[in-house]
XYZ file of C-alpha atoms in Angstrom:
326
model
C 103.495 -64.620 -107.095
C 102.119 -65.952 -103.778
C 103.295 -69.466 -104.629
C 106.816 -68.222 -105.469
C 106.979 -66.199 -102.248
C 105.803 -69.173 -100.213
C 108.319 -71.481 -101.878
C 111.124 -68.994 -101.259
C 110.300 -68.722 -97.554
C 110.070 -72.481 -97.147
C 113.381 -72.993 -98.968
C 115.080 -70.469 -96.713
C 113.790 -72.156 -93.572
C 114.843 -75.566 -94.825
C 118.345 -74.283 -95.560
C 118.511 -72.946 -92.006
C 117.556 -76.357 -90.711
C 120.083 -78.136 -92.915
C 122.906 -75.818 -91.838
C 122.218 -76.527 -88.171
C 124.447 -79.090 -86.424
C 123.334 -82.692 -86.799
C 120.273 -83.688 -84.854
C 122.287 -86.712 -83.745
C 124.357 -84.386 -81.527
C 123.357 -83.003 -78.188
C 119.803 -82.755 -76.910
C 119.903 -78.998 -77.432
C 120.738 -79.461 -81.108
C 117.931 -81.973 -81.513
C 115.487 -79.517 -79.943
C 116.677 -76.767 -82.280
C 116.121 -78.942 -85.349
C 112.679 -80.050 -84.203
C 111.711 -76.463 -83.405
C 112.796 -75.339 -86.856
C 110.770 -78.083 -88.509
C 107.690 -77.145 -86.489
C 108.087 -73.537 -87.572
C 108.180 -74.646 -91.207
C 104.992 -76.685 -90.820
C 103.174 -73.892 -88.984
C 104.070 -71.317 -91.613
C 103.013 -73.690 -94.344
C 99.648 -74.243 -92.684
C 99.197 -70.483 -92.198
C 99.935 -69.800 -95.871
C 97.659 -72.638 -96.986
C 94.750 -71.418 -94.808
C 95.144 -67.836 -96.047
C 95.263 -69.038 -99.638
C 92.141 -71.169 -99.090
C 90.273 -68.273 -97.468
C 91.178 -66.010 -100.381
C 89.983 -68.576 -102.931
C 86.711 -69.037 -101.026
C 86.188 -65.268 -100.892
C 86.747 -64.967 -104.650
C 84.406 -67.881 -105.327
C 81.649 -66.334 -103.179
C 82.077 -62.975 -104.895
C 81.647 -64.626 -108.300
C 78.503 -66.483 -107.192
C 76.752 -63.474 -105.589
C 74.224 -61.615 -107.736
C 75.113 -58.108 -108.776
C 73.061 -55.450 -107.025
C 70.630 -53.580 -109.208
C 68.603 -50.552 -108.116
C 64.811 -50.650 -108.107
C 63.550 -48.497 -110.936
C 62.322 -45.103 -109.717
C 63.397 -45.642 -106.086
C 66.004 -43.259 -104.695
C 66.736 -44.896 -101.319
C 65.720 -48.213 -99.756
C 65.334 -48.487 -95.973
C 64.871 -51.851 -94.304
C 63.157 -52.205 -90.934
C 64.246 -55.428 -89.277
C 64.277 -57.321 -85.998
C 65.997 -60.433 -84.777
C 62.709 -61.951 -83.619
C 58.970 -61.533 -84.128
C 56.542 -59.841 -81.785
C 58.565 -56.694 -81.087
C 56.390 -54.327 -83.163
C 58.559 -54.213 -86.279
C 55.709 -53.948 -88.804
C 53.901 -51.278 -86.776
C 57.175 -49.361 -86.609
C 57.742 -49.714 -90.364
C 54.263 -48.400 -91.179
C 54.464 -45.428 -88.836
C 58.028 -44.672 -89.942
C 56.831 -44.429 -93.561
C 53.959 -42.173 -92.537
C 56.257 -40.157 -90.260
C 58.609 -39.450 -93.162
C 55.692 -37.938 -95.082
C 54.347 -36.084 -92.036
C 57.737 -34.434 -91.521
C 58.150 -33.526 -95.192
C 55.002 -33.794 -97.364
C 57.102 -33.182 -100.469
C 58.684 -36.641 -100.049
C 57.179 -39.720 -101.689
C 57.387 -42.896 -99.634
C 56.486 -46.493 -100.526
C 56.043 -49.540 -98.301
C 57.077 -53.091 -99.237
C 55.997 -56.029 -97.098
C 58.785 -58.608 -97.460
C 57.387 -60.895 -94.764
C 56.064 -63.535 -97.152
C 54.871 -65.983 -94.500
C 53.186 -63.418 -92.230
C 52.265 -60.268 -94.179
C 50.941 -57.511 -91.903
C 50.850 -54.444 -94.141
C 47.370 -55.112 -95.619
C 45.836 -55.071 -92.121
C 47.896 -52.183 -90.784
C 47.246 -50.001 -93.847
C 43.599 -51.087 -94.274
C 44.159 -52.375 -97.796
C 42.785 -55.399 -99.621
C 42.351 -56.568 -103.183
C 44.543 -57.735 -106.034
C 46.987 -55.300 -107.657
C 46.255 -54.292 -111.220
C 48.861 -54.583 -113.959
C 50.440 -51.661 -115.764
C 51.030 -51.450 -119.510
C 54.480 -52.981 -119.060
C 52.957 -55.893 -117.114
C 54.091 -54.743 -113.673
C 51.960 -54.782 -110.526
C 50.583 -51.412 -109.470
C 50.813 -50.900 -105.686
C 47.681 -50.328 -103.629
C 47.634 -46.876 -102.005
C 46.304 -45.572 -98.702
C 47.246 -42.476 -96.689
C 49.371 -41.420 -99.645
C 51.651 -44.464 -99.370
C 51.853 -47.018 -102.220
C 52.064 -50.511 -100.721
C 52.887 -53.979 -101.994
C 52.519 -57.206 -100.054
C 52.139 -60.918 -100.613
C 48.949 -60.464 -98.594
C 47.381 -58.789 -101.645
C 47.961 -61.920 -103.726
C 46.508 -64.600 -101.402
C 43.350 -65.012 -99.351
C 43.359 -63.415 -95.887
C 43.449 -66.682 -93.936
C 45.366 -68.730 -96.504
C 48.671 -70.090 -95.170
C 51.701 -69.714 -97.434
C 53.332 -73.147 -97.345
C 56.317 -72.660 -99.624
C 59.838 -73.968 -99.798
C 62.838 -71.667 -100.003
C 63.077 -71.433 -103.798
C 59.441 -70.377 -104.115
C 59.923 -67.717 -101.443
C 63.003 -66.380 -103.242
C 61.028 -66.232 -106.479
C 58.244 -64.298 -104.741
C 60.732 -61.837 -103.259
C 62.287 -61.303 -106.681
C 58.846 -60.475 -108.124
C 58.054 -58.082 -105.269
C 61.349 -56.315 -105.888
C 61.443 -56.238 -109.678
C 57.882 -56.534 -110.978
C 56.223 -53.645 -109.133
C 55.654 -50.247 -110.737
C 56.612 -47.954 -107.851
C 56.699 -44.804 -109.937
C 59.087 -42.248 -108.412
C 59.901 -42.659 -104.703
C 62.273 -40.839 -102.409
C 62.145 -43.699 -99.904
C 61.019 -47.308 -100.071
C 60.534 -48.700 -96.553
C 60.859 -52.491 -96.504
C 59.215 -54.402 -93.666
C 61.593 -57.360 -93.366
C 60.634 -60.742 -91.909
C 62.063 -61.494 -88.467
C 65.341 -63.342 -88.215
C 68.472 -63.551 -90.351
C 67.586 -66.042 -93.072
C 67.305 -66.454 -96.830
C 64.939 -63.535 -97.429
C 67.196 -61.058 -95.664
C 70.247 -62.259 -97.586
C 68.395 -62.261 -100.906
C 67.211 -58.672 -100.480
C 70.541 -57.312 -99.258
C 72.424 -59.027 -102.091
C 70.058 -57.997 -104.881
C 69.392 -54.308 -104.248
C 71.467 -51.457 -102.819
C 70.180 -50.581 -99.344
C 70.731 -47.135 -97.873
C 70.419 -48.327 -94.285
C 68.822 -50.686 -91.785
C 66.720 -49.802 -88.744
C 66.721 -52.460 -86.017
C 63.630 -52.703 -83.794
C 63.727 -54.329 -80.367
C 62.016 -54.250 -77.022
C 64.217 -53.623 -73.941
C 63.858 -57.300 -72.975
C 67.106 -59.308 -72.804
C 65.837 -62.120 -75.040
C 64.787 -59.681 -77.773
C 68.088 -57.811 -77.495
C 70.086 -60.985 -78.127
C 68.326 -61.458 -81.464
C 68.482 -57.744 -82.279
C 72.252 -57.944 -81.937
C 72.371 -60.867 -84.364
C 70.319 -58.851 -86.831
C 72.639 -55.860 -86.586
C 75.713 -58.049 -87.023
C 74.171 -59.706 -90.088
C 73.698 -56.346 -91.819
C 77.272 -55.417 -91.012
C 78.520 -58.641 -92.597
C 76.697 -57.876 -95.847
C 77.902 -54.245 -95.794
C 74.527 -52.622 -95.104
C 74.819 -49.507 -92.883
C 73.011 -49.935 -89.562
C 71.295 -46.597 -89.023
C 70.493 -47.415 -85.423
C 68.226 -49.143 -82.914
C 64.645 -48.334 -81.949
C 63.463 -49.256 -78.473
C 59.820 -50.247 -78.901
C 57.351 -50.754 -76.033
C 59.827 -48.894 -73.843
C 57.407 -47.793 -71.142
C 53.751 -48.260 -70.170
C 51.741 -45.452 -68.625
C 48.561 -46.431 -66.810
C 45.607 -44.564 -68.390
C 43.916 -44.278 -64.980
C 46.646 -43.153 -62.596
C 49.421 -42.243 -65.104
C 51.899 -44.453 -63.246
C 54.757 -45.463 -65.547
C 56.077 -49.036 -65.653
C 58.964 -50.535 -67.630
C 57.250 -53.833 -68.384
C 60.034 -55.195 -70.604
C 62.917 -53.527 -68.760
C 64.502 -50.137 -69.282
C 67.185 -48.823 -71.630
C 68.192 -52.245 -72.950
C 68.219 -51.127 -76.582
C 70.051 -47.924 -75.685
C 72.775 -49.939 -73.959
C 72.984 -52.361 -76.883
C 73.380 -49.438 -79.289
C 76.303 -48.196 -77.209
C 77.841 -51.669 -77.192
C 77.533 -52.025 -80.969
C 78.708 -48.488 -81.619
C 75.519 -47.498 -83.469
C 73.055 -44.695 -82.874
C 70.050 -44.981 -80.601
C 67.157 -43.672 -82.712
C 64.532 -43.273 -80.018
C 61.866 -44.742 -77.755
C 58.328 -45.728 -78.689
C 55.984 -46.304 -75.727
C 53.722 -49.287 -75.116
C 50.384 -47.528 -75.537
C 46.820 -48.686 -76.067
C 46.288 -46.046 -78.743
C 49.025 -47.554 -80.935
C 47.531 -51.046 -80.679
C 43.933 -49.977 -81.273
C 44.735 -47.701 -84.212
C 46.870 -50.412 -85.814
C 44.092 -52.991 -85.481
C 41.658 -50.573 -87.154
C 44.044 -50.015 -90.058
C 44.495 -46.362 -89.109
C 48.104 -45.978 -87.904
C 48.582 -43.566 -85.031
C 50.592 -41.065 -87.097
C 47.494 -40.382 -89.232
C 44.705 -41.151 -86.730
C 46.157 -39.191 -83.784
C 48.785 -36.896 -85.313
C 48.972 -34.632 -82.232
C 49.422 -37.451 -79.729
C 52.726 -38.174 -77.930
C 52.767 -41.578 -79.624
C 52.667 -40.032 -83.104
C 55.346 -37.558 -82.027
C 57.604 -40.507 -81.108
C 57.328 -41.910 -84.640
C 57.906 -38.517 -86.244
C 60.998 -38.105 -84.080
C 62.153 -41.533 -85.237
C 61.642 -40.508 -88.867
C 63.719 -37.366 -88.323
C 66.523 -39.385 -86.741
C 66.502 -41.830 -89.652
C 66.752 -39.047 -92.246
C 69.619 -37.459 -90.326
C 71.466 -40.793 -90.192
C 70.920 -41.319 -93.918
C 72.532 -37.969 -94.609
C 75.486 -38.871 -92.412
C 75.948 -42.267 -94.044
C 75.576 -41.053 -97.624
C 77.673 -37.919 -96.945
């Protein structure tokens, strides 16, 4: 049908050109004929490019894997950042614990998808190899009521993971499909930094309820956070909003507040992208020390302002999930 339509349009334009006075006439007539010919060529190129784009889109759709839900998991949340070092893993851990703190009836799991630099074992104070269930699936290790799975459970603590892309994809597939999560309301996935193969593999293989983007207010971090948000949009994953981590530092001696990494950068980026700003998390010694001890601040200091910031984040995420799914 498209070919016939294209042919018909081209034929009509050619007839118009033919019916024009001879190009051997005046200069005006020659210009008219040349202009008509250029219009024909431009329209032909436009149709050809649209046809090529449509064929490429169909080819990509055929080659993409079909999404399949993780057995027993109701909703998957991914916590991502455009670059490392912005506190993404700490945010993912305390978000998972904040979801439970706000509603103890909810069951929440934690998946560490950062194959090269797994942090969940340290942050959740877990070590050891997962046991296998009767159906030969790995049983997550549990602490603070949160079942966790990480590549860090399968290798030695200091062992580097020197793998090529195909091996990483295979590992991600096993972490997604060969873990017995039981029944979960939420599975929080700590994504690796960046916008590479792992992110694409996860977003293409499982349905994701929403993505939380973590950034500091610093300009360099915000540039990468924007790339991360745009990537999720391209693969049709709802961006729930941005979290501004390390937003402010308060001196423990004099209580003077300093915006070490700048102020309101993530809030402004959220406005620019048209997504929700989910909240601020301060740069606080208590968060760092509790994380290093494997006792996240939401469980070690539940009444602290820092824990309250994570619980507020969890509430904002749940509200956004309801808006997106509604």
